[in-house]
């Protein structure tokens, strides 16, 4: 198998693969009940959430998790502000519109983060039930200032929903301390599992917002349908609403344990160092980033502009070197940049990271952009070694 360096799905550890192996369990099997309960408990710790926050594990993707957040917190006629940093912020805005919500967009140029004073001005107009943002927008590689946005939401009495699909478990986020109401992700990113689980943690305020809705959410996404199930499994009792993705849930506490064994501070620091090391390698190759400022460049992935004369077929030339990277995603710039994911277990395998730098450097060289590949690898190593 080639090395998977796209921004999700990512490489999965041997321990997670072993945990997912074997006959799929039934949802009432004692070992499965234990895995489900343990996964819920560990999510609170990875999310740095309070004891009273409620984790949800539901079969699905990141998009399902986003939809769950939107339909449980908002109903037709209410207002929301979306602090947009790219394609996925636009997606959550469209979800809110389809729910009949009046959406105010605070836009940013591709590669920029939404300006905090513009977000504040939009909130100050009043009538905003929730502020929605994307922690790391995978289309632009931009990380927003989640702590500052959470502060603004609190100040204006709005709920704060943060899409962490390309960030949770990689970029620092302190759900309880910063006051985030829903922090959501999917299993295939920095959580380190195969795709197939929508993962959310909701604050008590978020649950209260659901309880206050007049327009019920679709049944399969309803917090109140899922809440008794989560409570039961955490108490090590099975309860049925809709069949869980048993194989994935069996592996989830193992993936979360790998993160927790590392320690959350060390985990965030490792991703930060990897982000800087890859940026040093790109700079040494004479490349620039799509994010306009290093301070807002994500640590979980790089979004890198293609140099003059090199087109999106760079991705295939890298693949020929047994490393899979991704093309651009932001619609108007799609053909002008490429993306490399650097999150999760692969960060414990420096040789694979160097192989990625080498593969991109050699492919660029082959396409006519001269690169000193050894120098790029050295630039990477100098930062990654700390
Ligand atoms: N939000 C972000 C930031 C993402 O990166 C993605 C997936 N790339 C999604 C949402 C949607 O997740 P999924 O593809 O699992 O539906």
Short mmCIF file of C-alpha atoms and ligand atoms in Angstrom, two decimals:
data_model
loop_
_atom_site.label_atom_id
_atom_site.label_comp_id
_atom_site.label_asym_id
_atom_site.label_seq_id
_atom_site.Cartn_x
_atom_site.Cartn_y
_atom_site.Cartn_z
CA UNK A 1 0.00 0.00 0.00
CA UNK A 2 1.31 3.48 -0.78
CA UNK A 3 1.86 5.88 2.11
CA UNK A 4 -1.39 7.78 2.71
CA UNK A 5 -0.51 11.45 3.25
CA UNK A 6 -3.81 13.09 2.26
CA UNK A 7 -5.63 15.17 4.88
CA UNK A 8 -7.87 12.21 5.78
CA UNK A 9 -8.45 9.34 5.73
CA UNK A 10 -5.01 8.91 7.30
CA UNK A 11 -2.65 6.04 8.11
CA UNK A 12 -4.05 3.80 10.85
CA UNK A 13 -1.82 2.29 13.57
CA UNK A 14 -1.26 -1.45 13.93
CA UNK A 15 -2.99 -1.39 17.30
CA UNK A 16 -6.12 0.14 15.81
CA UNK A 17 -6.06 -2.33 12.92
CA UNK A 18 -5.76 -5.23 15.36
CA UNK A 19 -8.61 -3.86 17.44
CA UNK A 20 -10.82 -3.67 14.36
CA UNK A 21 -9.86 -7.16 13.17
CA UNK A 22 -11.85 -10.31 13.79
CA UNK A 23 -15.54 -11.08 13.67
CA UNK A 24 -17.75 -7.98 13.91
CA UNK A 25 -19.36 -7.96 17.35
CA UNK A 26 -23.08 -7.67 17.99
CA UNK A 27 -24.22 -4.48 19.66
CA UNK A 28 -25.21 -6.36 22.83
CA UNK A 29 -21.93 -8.26 23.29
CA UNK A 30 -20.30 -7.55 26.70
CA UNK A 31 -16.92 -6.60 25.18
CA UNK A 32 -18.63 -4.28 22.76
CA UNK A 33 -20.58 -2.58 25.55
CA UNK A 34 -17.29 -2.02 27.39
CA UNK A 35 -15.65 -0.55 24.27
CA UNK A 36 -18.56 1.82 23.68
CA UNK A 37 -18.55 3.02 27.30
CA UNK A 38 -14.77 3.42 27.36
CA UNK A 39 -14.78 5.35 24.08
CA UNK A 40 -17.35 7.83 25.43
CA UNK A 41 -15.26 8.41 28.56
CA UNK A 42 -12.05 8.88 26.58
CA UNK A 43 -13.68 11.33 24.16
CA UNK A 44 -14.27 13.78 27.02
CA UNK A 45 -10.53 13.63 27.79
CA UNK A 46 -9.35 14.06 24.19
CA UNK A 47 -11.80 16.94 23.74
CA UNK A 48 -10.65 18.44 27.10
CA UNK A 49 -14.34 18.66 27.92
CA UNK A 50 -15.97 18.88 31.33
CA UNK A 51 -17.49 15.89 33.13
CA UNK A 52 -20.95 17.25 32.35
CA UNK A 53 -20.33 17.43 28.56
CA UNK A 54 -22.06 14.77 26.49
CA UNK A 55 -20.18 12.73 23.87
CA UNK A 56 -22.06 11.18 20.95
CA UNK A 57 -20.76 8.33 18.76
CA UNK A 58 -22.94 7.81 15.71
CA UNK A 59 -22.36 5.86 12.49
CA UNK A 60 -21.58 8.43 9.82
CA UNK A 61 -19.11 10.95 8.45
CA UNK A 62 -17.97 14.41 9.38
CA UNK A 63 -20.80 15.83 7.31
CA UNK A 64 -23.32 13.90 9.42
CA UNK A 65 -21.71 15.29 12.57
CA UNK A 66 -22.00 18.84 11.16
CA UNK A 67 -25.65 18.28 10.30
CA UNK A 68 -26.35 16.93 13.79
CA UNK A 69 -24.90 20.05 15.35
CA UNK A 70 -26.90 22.36 13.10
CA UNK A 71 -30.31 20.69 13.42
CA UNK A 72 -30.11 20.25 17.20
CA UNK A 73 -29.10 23.81 18.01
CA UNK A 74 -31.01 25.78 15.42
CA UNK A 75 -34.51 25.88 14.00
CA UNK A 76 -36.30 27.77 11.24
CA UNK A 77 -36.39 31.53 11.69
CA UNK A 78 -33.42 31.70 14.05
CA UNK A 79 -30.16 33.47 13.18
CA UNK A 80 -26.60 32.17 12.94
CA UNK A 81 -23.25 33.73 12.09
CA UNK A 82 -20.76 31.66 10.10
CA UNK A 83 -17.12 32.71 10.44
CA UNK A 84 -15.98 31.29 7.12
CA UNK A 85 -12.50 30.07 6.32
CA UNK A 86 -13.26 27.97 3.25
CA UNK A 87 -15.24 25.21 1.60
CA UNK A 88 -16.33 23.42 4.78
CA UNK A 89 -17.52 26.62 6.45
CA UNK A 90 -19.63 27.22 3.36
CA UNK A 91 -21.01 23.70 3.72
CA UNK A 92 -22.17 24.25 7.31
CA UNK A 93 -23.69 27.59 6.27
CA UNK A 94 -25.70 25.82 3.57
CA UNK A 95 -26.86 23.23 6.11
CA UNK A 96 -28.12 26.02 8.34
CA UNK A 97 -29.91 27.70 5.42
CA UNK A 98 -31.62 24.41 4.56
CA UNK A 99 -32.83 24.29 8.17
CA UNK A 100 -34.49 27.66 7.55
CA UNK A 101 -31.91 29.57 9.58
CA UNK A 102 -31.02 33.15 8.65
CA UNK A 103 -27.30 32.98 8.06
CA UNK A 104 -24.91 35.91 8.23
CA UNK A 105 -21.61 35.05 6.55
CA UNK A 106 -18.38 36.63 7.68
CA UNK A 107 -16.16 35.80 4.73
CA UNK A 108 -12.43 35.81 4.35
CA UNK A 109 -10.28 35.68 1.23
CA UNK A 110 -9.17 32.12 0.51
CA UNK A 111 -6.10 31.62 2.68
CA UNK A 112 -7.18 34.16 5.30
CA UNK A 113 -9.05 33.69 8.58
CA UNK A 114 -12.28 35.64 9.16
CA UNK A 115 -11.47 38.92 10.92
CA UNK A 116 -12.44 38.83 14.60
CA UNK A 117 -13.76 42.38 14.54
CA UNK A 118 -16.05 41.51 11.61
CA UNK A 119 -17.31 38.45 13.52
CA UNK A 120 -17.88 40.62 16.57
CA UNK A 121 -19.79 43.19 14.49
CA UNK A 122 -22.02 40.46 13.04
CA UNK A 123 -22.75 39.09 16.52
CA UNK A 124 -23.37 42.57 17.90
CA UNK A 125 -26.25 43.09 15.44
CA UNK A 126 -28.20 40.68 17.65
CA UNK A 127 -30.50 37.77 16.90
CA UNK A 128 -27.68 35.26 16.61
CA UNK A 129 -28.40 31.94 18.31
CA UNK A 130 -25.13 30.29 17.26
CA UNK A 131 -21.71 31.08 15.87
CA UNK A 132 -20.43 28.37 13.50
CA UNK A 133 -16.79 27.98 12.45
CA UNK A 134 -14.30 25.47 11.10
CA UNK A 135 -11.26 24.87 13.30
CA UNK A 136 -9.07 23.88 10.35
CA UNK A 137 -10.63 24.29 6.94
CA UNK A 138 -9.13 21.42 4.97
CA UNK A 139 -9.73 23.26 1.70
CA UNK A 140 -7.45 26.17 2.60
CA UNK A 141 -5.23 24.86 5.40
CA UNK A 142 -6.32 27.80 7.55
CA UNK A 143 -6.77 27.43 11.32
CA UNK A 144 -9.06 29.93 13.02
CA UNK A 145 -8.51 31.35 16.50
CA UNK A 146 -11.01 29.05 18.22
CA UNK A 147 -10.39 30.47 21.69
CA UNK A 148 -11.08 34.04 20.57
CA UNK A 149 -14.20 32.99 18.62
CA UNK A 150 -15.50 31.09 21.65
CA UNK A 151 -14.96 34.22 23.75
CA UNK A 152 -16.91 36.35 21.28
CA UNK A 153 -19.78 33.85 21.21
CA UNK A 154 -19.96 33.86 25.04
CA UNK A 155 -19.88 37.63 25.15
CA UNK A 156 -22.86 37.82 22.79
CA UNK A 157 -24.73 34.93 24.37
CA UNK A 158 -24.48 32.75 21.29
CA UNK A 159 -23.74 29.03 21.18
CA UNK A 160 -20.42 28.12 19.58
CA UNK A 161 -20.20 25.18 17.15
CA UNK A 162 -16.76 24.22 15.90
CA UNK A 163 -16.12 21.76 13.07
CA UNK A 164 -12.97 19.96 14.17
CA UNK A 165 -12.95 17.35 11.40
CA UNK A 166 -9.37 18.16 10.36
CA UNK A 167 -8.24 19.29 13.81
CA UNK A 168 -9.60 17.28 16.74
CA UNK A 169 -6.74 15.40 18.38
CA UNK A 170 -4.13 17.41 16.46
CA UNK A 171 -4.70 21.13 17.08
CA UNK A 172 -5.06 22.50 20.60
CA UNK A 173 -8.67 22.87 21.64
CA UNK A 174 -9.82 23.11 25.25
CA UNK A 175 -13.54 22.58 25.02
CA UNK A 176 -14.41 23.32 28.63
CA UNK A 177 -11.90 26.07 29.34
CA UNK A 178 -12.63 27.96 26.13
CA UNK A 179 -16.41 27.43 26.21
CA UNK A 180 -17.15 25.50 23.02
CA UNK A 181 -20.71 24.12 22.81
CA UNK A 182 -20.30 21.48 20.11
CA UNK A 183 -16.90 20.26 18.93
CA UNK A 184 -17.29 17.64 16.22
CA UNK A 185 -15.14 15.40 14.11
CA UNK A 186 -15.06 12.14 12.15
CA UNK A 187 -13.07 8.99 12.82
CA UNK A 188 -10.83 9.08 9.73
CA UNK A 189 -8.78 12.16 10.60
CA UNK A 190 -6.47 12.76 13.58
CA UNK A 191 -8.51 10.35 15.70
CA UNK A 192 -6.71 7.66 13.69
CA UNK A 193 -9.50 5.25 12.72
CA UNK A 194 -10.96 4.20 9.40
CA UNK A 195 -13.85 6.36 8.13
CA UNK A 196 -17.35 5.67 9.41
CA UNK A 197 -17.98 7.40 12.74
CA UNK A 198 -19.40 10.86 13.42
CA UNK A 199 -18.04 12.03 16.79
CA UNK A 200 -19.39 15.00 18.73
CA UNK A 201 -19.20 16.36 22.23
CA UNK A 202 -21.99 18.72 23.27
CA UNK A 203 -22.08 21.08 26.26
CA UNK A 204 -25.05 21.27 28.64
CA UNK A 205 -25.98 24.54 26.92
CA UNK A 206 -26.14 22.70 23.59
CA UNK A 207 -28.38 20.00 25.07
CA UNK A 208 -30.60 22.68 26.58
CA UNK A 209 -30.86 24.34 23.15
CA UNK A 210 -32.09 21.04 21.70
CA UNK A 211 -34.60 20.67 24.52
CA UNK A 212 -35.97 24.12 23.70
CA UNK A 213 -36.60 23.48 19.99
CA UNK A 214 -40.12 23.64 18.61
CA UNK A 215 -39.15 22.20 15.21
CA UNK A 216 -37.85 18.72 15.90
CA UNK A 217 -34.67 17.58 14.15
CA UNK A 218 -34.80 14.59 11.77
CA UNK A 219 -35.10 11.54 13.99
CA UNK A 220 -31.81 9.88 13.03
CA UNK A 221 -29.86 13.03 13.97
CA UNK A 222 -31.76 13.96 17.10
CA UNK A 223 -29.63 14.40 20.25
CA UNK A 224 -32.65 13.32 22.31
CA UNK A 225 -32.95 9.99 20.47
CA UNK A 226 -29.25 9.31 20.94
CA UNK A 227 -28.80 10.65 24.49
CA UNK A 228 -30.36 7.64 26.30
CA UNK A 229 -28.21 5.33 24.17
CA UNK A 230 -24.99 7.13 25.09
CA UNK A 231 -25.98 7.28 28.76
CA UNK A 232 -26.79 3.57 28.79
CA UNK A 233 -23.53 2.47 27.16
CA UNK A 234 -21.52 4.71 29.46
CA UNK A 235 -23.25 2.94 32.38
CA UNK A 236 -22.20 -0.31 30.64
CA UNK A 237 -25.78 -1.17 29.66
CA UNK A 238 -26.79 -1.82 26.05
CA UNK A 239 -29.70 0.10 24.61
CA UNK A 240 -31.02 0.20 21.09
CA UNK A 241 -32.09 3.07 18.88
CA UNK A 242 -30.18 2.42 15.64
CA UNK A 243 -27.42 -0.14 15.13
CA UNK A 244 -23.98 1.27 15.89
CA UNK A 245 -20.97 0.70 13.59
CA UNK A 246 -19.78 -2.08 15.90
CA UNK A 247 -16.39 -2.82 14.31
CA UNK A 248 -15.37 0.83 14.42
CA UNK A 249 -16.68 1.42 17.93
CA UNK A 250 -14.65 -1.61 19.05
CA UNK A 251 -11.49 0.07 17.77
CA UNK A 252 -12.32 3.61 18.95
CA UNK A 253 -11.09 3.39 22.57
CA UNK A 254 -7.79 2.05 21.24
CA UNK A 255 -7.34 5.01 18.90
CA UNK A 256 -8.30 7.44 21.66
CA UNK A 257 -5.93 5.69 24.08
CA UNK A 258 -3.03 6.19 21.70
CA UNK A 259 -3.74 9.91 21.83
CA UNK A 260 -4.17 9.99 25.61
CA UNK A 261 -1.08 7.88 26.29
CA UNK A 262 0.89 10.47 24.39
CA UNK A 263 -0.66 13.20 26.55
CA UNK A 264 -2.72 16.02 25.07
CA UNK A 265 -0.06 18.72 25.47
CA UNK A 266 2.61 16.50 23.92
CA UNK A 267 0.23 15.51 21.15
CA UNK A 268 -0.54 19.13 20.22
CA UNK A 269 3.17 20.00 20.44
CA UNK A 270 4.12 17.12 18.13
CA UNK A 271 1.63 18.30 15.50
CA UNK A 272 2.87 21.86 15.87
CA UNK A 273 6.46 20.73 15.33
CA UNK A 274 5.47 18.58 12.33
CA UNK A 275 3.56 21.50 10.82
CA UNK A 276 6.60 23.78 11.17
CA UNK A 277 8.96 21.10 9.84
CA UNK A 278 6.88 20.59 6.68
CA UNK A 279 6.63 24.34 6.20
CA UNK A 280 10.42 24.55 6.46
CA UNK A 281 10.71 21.87 3.77
CA UNK A 282 8.27 23.69 1.44
CA UNK A 283 10.15 26.98 1.97
CA UNK A 284 13.43 25.28 1.15
CA UNK A 285 11.84 24.11 -2.13
CA UNK A 286 10.94 27.73 -2.93
CA UNK A 287 7.20 27.14 -2.43
CA UNK A 288 4.65 29.38 -0.75
CA UNK A 289 1.59 28.43 1.29
CA UNK A 290 -2.06 29.10 0.52
CA UNK A 291 -2.55 30.39 4.10
CA UNK A 292 -1.46 34.01 3.97
CA UNK A 293 0.29 33.98 7.30
CA UNK A 294 2.20 31.24 9.08
CA UNK A 295 0.34 32.04 12.30
CA UNK A 296 -2.91 30.74 10.79
CA UNK A 297 -1.37 27.81 8.88
CA UNK A 298 -2.77 24.51 10.16
CA UNK A 299 -0.46 21.99 11.76
CA UNK A 300 -2.57 19.03 10.60
CA UNK A 301 -2.02 19.66 6.89
CA UNK A 302 -0.13 21.85 4.45
CA UNK A 303 -1.88 23.64 1.57
CA UNK A 304 0.96 24.61 -0.77
CA UNK A 305 0.84 26.70 -3.95
CA UNK A 306 2.16 24.98 -7.10
CA UNK A 307 5.19 26.82 -8.50
CA UNK A 308 5.07 28.40 -11.96
CA UNK A 309 5.01 25.82 -14.71
CA UNK A 310 3.89 22.92 -12.51
CA UNK A 311 0.29 21.73 -12.72
CA UNK A 312 -1.98 19.51 -10.62
CA UNK A 313 -0.45 16.40 -12.22
CA UNK A 314 2.24 16.81 -9.56
CA UNK A 315 -0.03 14.63 -7.39
CA UNK A 316 0.35 11.71 -9.83
CA UNK A 317 4.12 12.19 -9.99
CA UNK A 318 4.25 11.97 -6.19
CA UNK A 319 2.02 8.89 -6.28
CA UNK A 320 4.51 7.26 -8.66
CA UNK A 321 6.91 7.52 -5.68
CA UNK A 322 4.48 5.59 -3.50
CA UNK A 323 3.16 8.55 -1.54
CA UNK A 324 -0.44 9.74 -1.88
CA UNK A 325 -1.05 13.46 -1.48
CA UNK A 326 -4.13 15.50 -2.44
CA UNK A 327 -4.89 18.16 -5.00
CA UNK A 328 -6.60 21.46 -4.26
CA UNK A 329 -10.21 21.62 -3.08
CA UNK A 330 -11.21 25.28 -2.83
CA UNK A 331 -13.25 25.66 -6.05
CA UNK A 332 -11.71 28.81 -7.54
CA UNK A 333 -8.11 27.78 -6.75
CA UNK A 334 -8.37 24.04 -7.10
CA UNK A 335 -5.74 23.62 -9.81
CA UNK A 336 -3.24 25.98 -8.21
CA UNK A 337 -2.19 24.15 -5.05
CA UNK A 338 -1.73 20.75 -3.45
CA UNK A 339 -2.32 19.40 0.05
CA UNK A 340 -0.36 17.09 2.31
CA UNK A 341 -1.85 15.72 5.52
CA UNK A 342 0.44 15.38 8.54
CA UNK A 343 -1.53 14.13 11.48
CA UNK A 344 -1.85 11.08 13.68
CA UNK A 345 0.31 8.01 13.95
CA UNK A 346 2.48 8.82 10.93
CA UNK A 347 4.11 11.56 13.01
CA UNK A 348 5.74 8.80 15.08
CA UNK A 349 7.44 7.54 11.89
CA UNK A 350 9.95 10.23 10.82
CA UNK A 351 11.21 8.06 7.95
CA UNK A 352 7.74 8.22 6.35
CA UNK A 353 7.61 11.99 6.78
CA UNK A 354 11.02 12.34 5.13
CA UNK A 355 9.91 10.02 2.36
CA UNK A 356 6.99 12.40 1.74
CA UNK A 357 9.27 15.44 1.55
CA UNK A 358 11.57 13.55 -0.78
CA UNK A 359 8.71 12.36 -3.02
CA UNK A 360 7.30 15.88 -3.40
CA UNK A 361 10.77 17.35 -4.01
CA UNK A 362 11.68 14.77 -6.65
CA UNK A 363 8.30 15.10 -8.37
CA UNK A 364 8.67 18.89 -8.54
CA UNK A 365 12.15 18.49 -9.95
CA UNK A 366 10.85 16.08 -12.59
CA UNK A 367 8.16 18.62 -13.53
CA UNK A 368 10.75 21.33 -14.12
CA UNK A 369 10.89 23.15 -10.78
CA UNK A 370 14.46 22.58 -9.61
CA UNK A 371 14.69 21.34 -6.02
CA UNK A 372 17.65 20.42 -3.85
CA UNK A 373 15.89 17.43 -2.33
CA UNK A 374 18.57 16.66 0.26
CA UNK A 375 18.48 20.25 1.47
CA UNK A 376 14.67 20.08 1.79
CA UNK A 377 14.89 16.88 3.83
CA UNK A 378 17.56 18.50 6.03
CA UNK A 379 15.36 21.57 6.52
CA UNK A 380 12.57 19.23 7.61
CA UNK A 381 14.79 17.26 9.97
CA UNK A 382 16.30 20.34 11.57
CA UNK A 383 12.88 21.50 12.74
CA UNK A 384 11.30 18.10 13.40
CA UNK A 385 14.18 17.01 15.61
CA UNK A 386 13.31 20.05 17.75
N1 LIG B 1 -15.21 19.47 7.74
C1 LIG B 1 -13.90 19.45 7.46
C2 LIG B 1 -13.04 20.53 8.01
C3 LIG B 1 -13.39 18.43 6.66
O1 LIG B 1 -12.09 18.40 6.38
C4 LIG B 1 -14.23 17.43 6.17
C5 LIG B 1 -13.72 16.30 5.30
N2 LIG B 1 -12.61 16.55 4.55
C6 LIG B 1 -15.58 17.49 6.50
C7 LIG B 1 -16.03 18.52 7.30
C8 LIG B 1 -16.55 16.48 6.01
O2 LIG B 1 -16.24 15.23 6.53
P1 LIG B 1 -16.71 13.90 5.77
O3 LIG B 1 -15.98 13.86 4.47
O4 LIG B 1 -16.31 12.80 6.71
O5 LIG B 1 -18.17 14.00 5.58
#
